[in-house]
Tab-separated table of C-alpha atoms and ligand atoms in Angstrom:
chain	number	residue	atom	x	y	z
A	20	MET	CA	-40.529	-10.899	2.804
A	21	THR	CA	-38.576	-12.060	4.924
A	22	ASN	CA	-41.294	-15.454	6.539
A	23	ARG	CA	-43.689	-16.940	4.379
A	24	HIS	CA	-45.810	-16.285	7.571
A	25	ASP	CA	-45.451	-13.134	10.120
A	26	GLY	CA	-43.856	-13.111	13.053
A	27	PRO	CA	-39.566	-14.191	13.699
A	28	ILE	CA	-36.752	-15.671	11.880
A	29	ASP	CA	-37.476	-19.174	13.073
A	30	LEU	CA	-34.120	-20.820	12.663
A	31	ARG	CA	-33.558	-22.978	15.706
A	32	SER	CA	-34.984	-25.974	13.668
A	33	ASP	CA	-36.282	-26.869	10.382
A	34	THR	CA	-39.742	-28.309	12.798
A	35	VAL	CA	-40.657	-24.758	12.400
A	36	THR	CA	-42.643	-24.644	9.237
A	37	ARG	CA	-46.081	-24.731	8.998
A	38	PRO	CA	-48.279	-26.582	6.324
A	39	THR	CA	-47.635	-25.099	2.984
A	40	PRO	CA	-50.800	-24.622	0.261
A	41	SER	CA	-50.700	-28.062	-1.014
A	42	MET	CA	-51.332	-30.210	2.518
A	43	ARG	CA	-53.364	-27.778	3.030
A	44	ARG	CA	-55.826	-29.108	0.495
A	45	ALA	CA	-54.357	-32.618	1.100
A	46	MET	CA	-55.750	-32.659	4.515
A	47	ALA	CA	-59.267	-32.047	3.417
A	48	GLU	CA	-59.312	-34.095	0.466
A	49	ALA	CA	-57.750	-36.678	2.468
A	50	GLU	CA	-59.682	-40.558	1.982
A	51	VAL	CA	-59.524	-41.632	5.491
A	52	GLY	CA	-60.145	-45.224	8.097
A	53	ASP	CA	-59.462	-46.415	11.435
A	54	ASP	CA	-55.475	-46.761	11.007
A	55	VAL	CA	-54.889	-49.416	13.939
A	56	PHE	CA	-57.640	-52.070	11.658
A	57	ARG	CA	-54.549	-50.480	8.765
A	58	GLU	CA	-57.730	-49.411	7.164
A	59	ASP	CA	-56.595	-45.932	6.244
A	60	PRO	CA	-55.929	-46.325	2.360
A	61	THR	CA	-53.604	-42.345	2.631
A	62	VAL	CA	-51.475	-43.772	5.577
A	63	ARG	CA	-50.669	-47.318	3.275
A	64	ARG	CA	-49.878	-44.858	0.687
A	65	LEU	CA	-47.694	-42.965	1.668
A	66	GLU	CA	-46.195	-46.069	3.816
A	67	GLU	CA	-45.804	-48.011	0.999
A	68	MET	CA	-44.461	-44.715	-1.054
A	69	ALA	CA	-41.673	-43.754	1.685
A	70	ALA	CA	-40.864	-48.326	1.329
A	71	ALA	CA	-40.349	-47.851	-3.247
A	72	ARG	CA	-37.944	-44.036	-1.486
A	73	MET	CA	-36.067	-46.006	1.278
A	74	GLY	CA	-35.344	-49.125	-0.760
A	75	LYS	CA	-37.011	-50.928	2.116
A	76	GLU	CA	-39.192	-53.943	1.305
A	77	ALA	CA	-42.137	-52.333	3.718
A	78	ALA	CA	-42.870	-48.967	6.448
A	79	LEU	CA	-44.849	-48.086	9.025
A	80	PHE	CA	-46.136	-43.961	9.613
A	81	VAL	CA	-44.917	-43.135	13.208
A	82	PRO	CA	-45.729	-39.736	15.164
A	83	THR	CA	-42.372	-38.826	15.781
A	84	GLY	CA	-38.682	-39.542	14.887
A	85	THR	CA	-37.712	-40.985	18.724
A	86	MET	CA	-40.548	-42.524	18.279
A	87	GLY	CA	-39.237	-44.441	15.078
A	88	ASN	CA	-35.662	-44.811	16.890
A	89	GLN	CA	-37.329	-46.058	19.939
A	90	ILE	CA	-38.988	-48.851	17.805
A	91	ALA	CA	-36.310	-49.737	15.738
A	92	VAL	CA	-34.110	-50.340	19.056
A	93	ASN	CA	-37.436	-51.992	20.693
A	94	VAL	CA	-37.682	-54.299	17.441
A	95	TRP	CA	-33.559	-55.461	16.611
A	96	THR	CA	-32.663	-55.736	20.200
A	97	ARG	CA	-32.459	-58.091	23.978
A	98	PRO	CA	-32.795	-56.140	27.071
A	99	GLY	CA	-29.028	-56.493	28.026
A	100	GLN	CA	-27.291	-55.522	25.074
A	101	GLU	CA	-26.023	-52.810	24.158
A	102	ILE	CA	-25.773	-49.812	21.269
A	103	ILE	CA	-23.261	-48.692	19.586
A	104	LEU	CA	-23.395	-44.978	18.350
A	105	GLU	CA	-22.410	-41.754	18.422
A	106	GLU	CA	-21.603	-39.880	21.897
A	107	ARG	CA	-23.695	-36.806	20.687
A	108	SER	CA	-25.598	-38.641	18.569
A	109	HIS	CA	-29.612	-38.597	19.027
A	110	ILE	CA	-30.700	-41.962	19.965
A	111	PHE	CA	-27.793	-40.711	22.761
A	112	ASN	CA	-28.570	-37.664	23.853
A	113	TYR	CA	-32.362	-36.236	23.255
A	114	GLU	CA	-34.526	-39.820	23.690
A	115	MET	CA	-34.208	-39.892	27.426
A	116	GLY	CA	-33.147	-42.278	28.157
A	117	THR	CA	-35.925	-44.231	26.429
A	118	MET	CA	-33.435	-47.072	25.457
A	119	ALA	CA	-32.614	-47.641	29.058
A	120	VAL	CA	-36.622	-47.263	30.608
A	121	PHE	CA	-37.757	-49.322	27.512
A	122	SER	CA	-36.369	-51.600	26.299
A	123	GLY	CA	-33.245	-52.501	28.875
A	124	LEU	CA	-30.590	-51.567	27.052
A	125	LEU	CA	-26.888	-49.645	27.090
A	126	PRO	CA	-25.002	-47.414	25.054
A	127	ARG	CA	-21.917	-47.747	24.254
A	128	PRO	CA	-21.372	-43.849	22.412
A	129	LEU	CA	-17.794	-43.756	19.982
A	130	ARG	CA	-17.016	-40.351	19.243
A	131	GLY	CA	-16.472	-39.933	15.297
A	132	GLU	CA	-15.288	-37.032	13.934
A	133	ASP	CA	-17.603	-34.092	12.629
A	134	GLY	CA	-21.026	-36.501	13.831
A	135	VAL	CA	-19.167	-39.479	11.547
A	136	LEU	CA	-18.347	-43.135	12.778
A	137	THR	CA	-16.480	-44.944	11.322
A	138	ALA	CA	-16.811	-48.858	9.889
A	139	GLU	CA	-13.057	-49.123	11.897
A	140	ALA	CA	-13.892	-47.727	15.304
A	141	ILE	CA	-16.990	-49.404	15.585
A	142	GLY	CA	-14.942	-52.787	14.007
A	143	ARG	CA	-13.860	-52.118	17.470
A	144	ALA	CA	-16.118	-51.220	19.715
A	145	ILE	CA	-18.366	-54.713	18.580
A	146	ARG	CA	-17.837	-57.216	21.380
A	147	PRO	CA	-16.579	-60.485	20.734
A	148	PRO	CA	-19.073	-63.364	21.796
A	149	VAL	CA	-17.988	-64.505	24.856
A	150	TYR	CA	-20.658	-65.180	27.306
A	151	TYR	CA	-19.954	-63.620	30.534
A	152	LEU	CA	-19.230	-60.013	28.445
A	153	THR	CA	-22.259	-57.424	28.177
A	154	GLN	CA	-22.969	-58.058	23.586
A	155	THR	CA	-23.595	-55.932	21.294
A	156	GLY	CA	-27.548	-55.965	19.868
A	157	LEU	CA	-28.099	-53.085	17.250
A	158	VAL	CA	-25.377	-50.445	15.656
A	159	ALA	CA	-26.796	-47.099	15.350
A	160	VAL	CA	-25.543	-43.842	12.752
A	161	GLU	CA	-26.863	-40.252	11.664
A	162	ASN	CA	-26.959	-39.010	8.589
A	163	THR	CA	-27.263	-35.912	8.708
A	164	HIS	CA	-25.643	-35.889	11.802
A	165	ASN	CA	-27.444	-33.248	13.393
A	166	MET	CA	-25.507	-31.857	16.629
A	167	ALA	CA	-22.417	-32.476	14.966
A	168	GLY	CA	-23.868	-29.146	12.252
A	169	GLY	CA	-25.752	-31.087	9.912
A	170	THR	CA	-22.751	-32.949	8.228
A	171	ILE	CA	-23.239	-36.198	6.047
A	172	LEU	CA	-22.228	-39.906	6.826
A	173	PRO	CA	-20.244	-40.894	3.166
A	174	ALA	CA	-21.779	-43.146	0.572
A	175	SER	CA	-17.929	-45.122	0.505
A	176	GLU	CA	-18.320	-45.058	5.341
A	177	ALA	CA	-21.745	-46.865	5.016
A	178	GLU	CA	-21.486	-49.171	3.053
A	179	ALA	CA	-18.504	-50.147	4.361
A	180	ILE	CA	-19.676	-49.947	8.369
A	181	GLY	CA	-23.212	-52.644	6.942
A	182	ALA	CA	-20.769	-55.149	5.323
A	183	LEU	CA	-18.512	-55.164	8.445
A	184	THR	CA	-21.944	-55.330	10.191
A	185	ARG	CA	-23.483	-58.325	8.105
A	186	GLY	CA	-20.400	-60.175	8.398
A	187	ARG	CA	-20.368	-60.165	12.386
A	188	HIS	CA	-24.372	-60.260	12.429
A	189	LEU	CA	-25.102	-57.742	13.836
A	190	PRO	CA	-28.766	-55.509	13.247
A	191	THR	CA	-27.883	-52.108	11.689
A	192	HIS	CA	-30.320	-48.549	12.168
A	193	LEU	CA	-30.151	-45.269	10.402
A	194	ASP	CA	-31.861	-42.398	12.215
A	195	GLY	CA	-31.770	-40.580	8.838
A	196	ALA	CA	-33.936	-38.404	10.436
A	197	ARG	CA	-33.007	-35.474	7.646
A	198	LEU	CA	-31.666	-38.171	5.044
A	199	PHE	CA	-33.211	-36.725	2.311
A	200	ASN	CA	-31.269	-33.464	3.016
A	201	ALA	CA	-28.073	-35.791	2.265
A	202	ALA	CA	-29.166	-37.451	-0.657
A	203	VAL	CA	-29.854	-33.473	-2.279
A	204	ALA	CA	-26.450	-33.160	-1.721
A	205	LEU	CA	-25.131	-35.662	-2.324
A	206	GLY	CA	-27.238	-35.335	-5.969
A	207	ARG	CA	-27.583	-39.738	-4.421
A	208	VAL	CA	-31.398	-40.607	-4.168
A	209	PRO	CA	-32.422	-42.120	-0.924
A	210	ALA	CA	-32.085	-45.146	-0.996
A	211	ASP	CA	-28.983	-45.562	-2.158
A	212	LEU	CA	-27.709	-43.991	1.126
A	213	ALA	CA	-29.807	-46.304	3.047
A	214	ARG	CA	-28.929	-49.481	1.413
A	215	PRO	CA	-26.145	-50.484	3.542
A	216	PHE	CA	-28.979	-50.877	7.415
A	217	ASP	CA	-31.567	-52.780	7.928
A	218	SER	CA	-34.241	-50.302	8.593
A	219	VAL	CA	-34.282	-46.404	8.244
A	220	MET	CA	-36.284	-43.660	10.137
A	221	PHE	CA	-36.740	-40.712	8.346
A	222	CYS	CA	-38.696	-37.730	9.560
A	223	LEU	CA	-41.525	-35.922	7.140
A	224	SER	CA	-41.855	-33.015	9.243
A	225	LYS	CA	-38.363	-31.227	9.528
A	226	GLY	CA	-37.223	-29.989	5.782
A	227	LEU	CA	-40.037	-31.663	4.254
A	228	GLY	CA	-42.360	-29.956	5.421
A	229	ALA	CA	-45.029	-31.676	7.093
A	230	PRO	CA	-46.870	-30.398	10.244
A	231	VAL	CA	-46.286	-34.231	11.988
A	232	GLY	CA	-45.112	-37.967	10.677
A	233	SER	CA	-41.837	-39.955	10.527
A	234	ILE	CA	-41.218	-42.668	8.632
A	235	LEU	CA	-39.651	-46.396	9.298
A	236	ALA	CA	-39.192	-49.111	7.459
A	237	GLY	CA	-37.317	-51.903	6.939
A	238	PRO	CA	-37.938	-55.647	6.109
A	239	ALA	CA	-41.209	-56.606	6.601
A	240	PRO	CA	-40.767	-58.962	9.244
A	241	PHE	CA	-39.592	-55.802	10.958
A	242	ILE	CA	-42.272	-53.493	9.651
A	243	GLU	CA	-44.946	-56.613	10.989
A	244	GLU	CA	-43.063	-56.678	14.031
A	245	ALA	CA	-42.976	-52.335	14.737
A	246	LEU	CA	-46.430	-52.647	13.922
A	247	ARG	CA	-46.525	-54.207	18.036
A	248	VAL	CA	-43.767	-52.004	19.473
A	249	ARG	CA	-45.797	-48.956	17.907
A	250	LYS	CA	-49.476	-49.892	19.870
A	251	ARG	CA	-47.490	-51.141	22.723
A	252	LEU	CA	-45.932	-47.924	22.928
A	253	GLY	CA	-48.985	-45.737	22.458
A	254	GLY	CA	-47.477	-44.829	18.596
A	255	GLY	CA	-51.401	-46.440	17.187
A	256	MET	CA	-53.048	-44.183	15.145
A	257	ARG	CA	-56.572	-43.462	13.646
A	258	GLN	CA	-58.108	-41.783	10.821
A	259	ALA	CA	-54.467	-40.824	10.529
A	260	GLY	CA	-54.735	-39.743	6.964
A	261	VAL	CA	-54.777	-36.612	7.279
A	262	LEU	CA	-51.446	-36.603	8.354
A	263	ALA	CA	-50.037	-38.186	5.995
A	264	ALA	CA	-51.543	-36.543	2.914
A	265	CYS	CA	-49.434	-34.114	4.199
A	266	GLY	CA	-46.886	-37.012	4.426
A	267	ILE	CA	-47.164	-37.358	0.481
A	268	VAL	CA	-47.230	-33.932	-0.974
A	269	ALA	CA	-43.879	-33.957	1.398
A	270	LEU	CA	-42.260	-36.283	-1.110
A	271	GLU	CA	-43.823	-35.300	-4.205
A	272	GLU	CA	-43.253	-31.860	-4.153
A	273	ASN	CA	-40.505	-30.933	-1.032
A	274	VAL	CA	-37.365	-32.939	-1.492
A	275	GLN	CA	-35.857	-30.773	-4.720
A	276	ARG	CA	-36.411	-27.482	-3.095
A	277	LEU	CA	-34.102	-28.667	0.696
A	278	ALA	CA	-31.089	-27.476	-2.446
A	279	GLU	CA	-32.358	-23.871	-1.254
A	280	ASP	CA	-32.198	-24.526	2.153
A	281	HIS	CA	-28.679	-26.152	1.390
A	282	ALA	CA	-27.514	-22.869	-0.531
A	283	ARG	CA	-29.053	-20.202	1.881
A	284	ALA	CA	-27.078	-22.315	4.795
A	285	ARG	CA	-24.202	-21.559	3.105
A	286	ARG	CA	-24.957	-18.169	2.355
A	287	LEU	CA	-25.289	-17.634	6.060
A	288	ALA	CA	-22.812	-19.571	7.209
A	289	GLU	CA	-20.345	-17.734	4.608
A	290	ALA	CA	-21.343	-13.754	6.879
A	291	ILE	CA	-20.813	-15.764	9.935
A	292	ALA	CA	-17.069	-16.969	8.710
A	293	ALA	CA	-17.224	-12.525	7.931
A	294	ILE	CA	-18.472	-11.745	11.272
A	295	PRO	CA	-15.659	-10.433	13.427
A	296	GLY	CA	-16.269	-12.088	16.752
A	297	LEU	CA	-17.789	-15.572	14.517
A	298	ALA	CA	-16.652	-18.493	13.750
A	299	VAL	CA	-17.075	-21.896	11.309
A	300	ASP	CA	-15.650	-24.228	9.939
A	301	LEU	CA	-18.001	-24.235	6.380
A	302	ALA	CA	-16.659	-27.434	4.979
A	303	ARG	CA	-19.064	-28.306	7.903
A	304	VAL	CA	-21.266	-27.041	6.952
A	305	GLN	CA	-22.987	-29.292	3.976
A	306	THR	CA	-26.822	-29.497	4.484
A	307	ASN	CA	-28.849	-26.988	5.920
A	308	ILE	CA	-27.408	-26.538	9.910
A	309	VAL	CA	-24.933	-23.608	10.012
A	310	VAL	CA	-23.264	-24.297	13.764
A	311	PHE	CA	-20.621	-21.544	14.588
A	312	ARG	CA	-18.550	-20.526	17.678
A	313	VAL	CA	-19.046	-17.458	19.119
A	314	THR	CA	-14.885	-16.448	19.983
A	315	GLY	CA	-15.172	-12.435	20.455
A	316	PRO	CA	-14.087	-11.869	24.891
A	317	GLY	CA	-17.324	-10.197	26.402
A	318	ILE	CA	-20.328	-12.220	24.836
A	319	THR	CA	-21.361	-15.512	25.683
A	320	ALA	CA	-23.950	-17.427	22.742
A	321	PRO	CA	-26.807	-17.070	25.053
A	322	GLU	CA	-26.229	-13.531	25.111
A	323	VAL	CA	-25.946	-13.533	21.392
A	324	VAL	CA	-29.034	-15.144	20.469
A	325	ARG	CA	-31.603	-13.339	22.930
A	326	ARG	CA	-30.219	-10.017	21.571
A	327	TRP	CA	-30.461	-11.824	18.662
A	328	LYS	CA	-34.587	-12.359	18.737
A	329	GLU	CA	-34.458	-8.752	19.849
A	330	GLU	CA	-33.873	-8.418	16.070
A	331	GLY	CA	-36.790	-10.338	15.150
A	332	VAL	CA	-34.335	-13.373	14.302
A	333	LEU	CA	-34.402	-17.475	16.319
A	334	ALA	CA	-31.838	-19.885	17.204
A	335	LEU	CA	-30.672	-22.079	19.363
A	336	ALA	CA	-27.749	-21.697	21.985
A	337	LEU	CA	-25.906	-24.860	22.368
A	338	ASP	CA	-23.839	-24.145	24.608
A	339	ASP	CA	-21.310	-20.740	25.935
A	340	THR	CA	-20.011	-20.727	22.691
A	341	GLN	CA	-21.836	-22.364	19.910
A	342	ILE	CA	-25.312	-21.537	18.070
A	343	ARG	CA	-27.245	-23.296	15.569
A	344	ALA	CA	-29.228	-21.772	13.142
A	345	VAL	CA	-31.232	-24.576	10.663
A	346	THR	CA	-32.372	-22.960	7.000
A	347	HIS	CA	-35.571	-23.899	6.564
A	348	TYR	CA	-39.245	-23.806	3.757
A	349	ASP	CA	-40.759	-20.903	5.962
A	350	VAL	CA	-37.909	-18.866	5.340
A	351	VAL	CA	-37.248	-17.234	2.655
A	352	GLY	CA	-33.704	-15.046	0.835
A	353	PRO	CA	-34.256	-11.749	2.801
A	354	GLY	CA	-34.479	-12.760	6.585
A	355	ILE	CA	-31.725	-14.800	5.928
A	356	ARG	CA	-29.939	-11.103	4.770
A	357	ARG	CA	-31.271	-9.825	8.064
A	358	ALA	CA	-30.760	-12.745	9.619
A	359	CYS	CA	-26.944	-12.007	8.894
A	360	GLU	CA	-27.449	-7.889	9.262
A	361	THR	CA	-28.190	-7.679	12.626
A	362	LEU	CA	-25.808	-10.329	13.903
A	363	GLY	CA	-23.202	-9.169	12.111
A	364	ARG	CA	-24.804	-5.211	13.737
A	365	ILE	CA	-25.066	-7.196	17.262
A	366	LEU	CA	-21.426	-7.627	17.511
A	367	GLU	CA	-20.098	-5.150	15.848
A	368	LYS	CA	-21.693	-3.061	19.001
A	369	LYS	CA	-20.733	-5.271	21.267
A	370	SER	CA	-16.423	-4.579	20.061
A	371	ALA	CA	-17.795	-0.806	20.126
A	372	GLY	CA	-19.389	-0.253	23.249
A	373	PRO	CA	-16.386	-0.916	25.819
A	374	GLN	CA	-14.215	1.198	24.559
A	375	ALA	CA	-17.267	4.337	23.730
A	376	GLY	CA	-17.682	3.567	27.865
A	377	ALA	CA	-14.400	4.221	28.610
A	378	ASP	CA	-14.598	7.840	27.034
B	416	PLP	C1	-31.127	-36.157	14.384
B	416	PLP	C2	-32.188	-37.126	15.254
B	416	PLP	N1	-33.017	-37.789	15.052
B	416	PLP	C3	-34.258	-38.431	15.092
B	416	PLP	C4	-35.192	-36.722	15.995
B	416	PLP	C5	-36.074	-37.115	16.586
B	416	PLP	O1	-37.261	-36.212	15.206
B	416	PLP	P1	-39.040	-35.544	16.617
B	416	PLP	O2	-38.222	-34.501	17.229
B	416	PLP	O3	-40.077	-36.337	15.607
B	416	PLP	O4	-39.906	-37.212	18.371
B	416	PLP	C6	-34.570	-35.449	16.016
B	416	PLP	C7	-35.400	-34.628	15.841
B	416	PLP	O5	-34.402	-33.181	15.950
B	416	PLP	C8	-33.027	-35.786	15.453
B	416	PLP	O6	-32.710	-33.860	14.953
């Protein structure tokens, strides 16, 4: 068995997981009501549980991580302000300019080594309170950092960012789509990693395995306003308890299991490091994401991905030289072994190819 279900070994993202048997059961049995009237007991239970896990006063169930981030961005800022964020962050690159369209904001992207924004760099970028200057409205950081390869924001840096922004009276938001991965990798509780930030979003539908949903957590007045903005964005759901039930199972059953994904990502990365024509920075493989480079001449990342797909393995080419592979609940040990073997063969054939043709 390479997978928990039929089909290719899908390493494109940890979003591809299907609901576990206990999630299916929980969906069937969920008590529901109309959540726009705040009458869905299962949604409310998930929100209370999630707020406690994040160490925040209140939480809101939202359909997607993007919506959670954009609600936070909207609530914390005023039009015309700018957001300090990392150059490769999800909010900047993959949320289709919603900060500009919906909230009238400008991005202030900074480059962080391994995706990590430092308090020092943020401090330099915060605008002084001069009335004719564009004003900083929010600082947003990502943990783990997706495009930097699942890298962890060191807890000490998070604390330094929190101390800095509190001193400057600036709100902070944590895009913690994969915060539980960071927490498990560090052996900390997620509330520790969320504490320096005013609000936090995390996804139930990634490594935690739920089919749909994310959580936005923060102070009670912030969540009260977030409820209005969620509705404005069309995110007011009705009998959403059938989805929230999966979120509860995700938090109760799937957190510690993330360590297996991390171990598999490491095995995959170590195998990749040993394949001539591929390169990976093992120090950056800290959680469930492996971003590696195709270095050998004569083959590009999209070509490797195409041939890998022919062997039954799916991954994403990020550009001409980089590939991203993400481990998750649905892919088990033998699937990872097969992914490694087939990748080795693809690169071997490639280097054998021109010599064979030269005869
Ligand atoms: C770091 C990060 N933030 C936010 C999101 C958005 O989540 P969703 O796809 O649920 O909108 C993602 C999704 O890939 C992500 O990787």
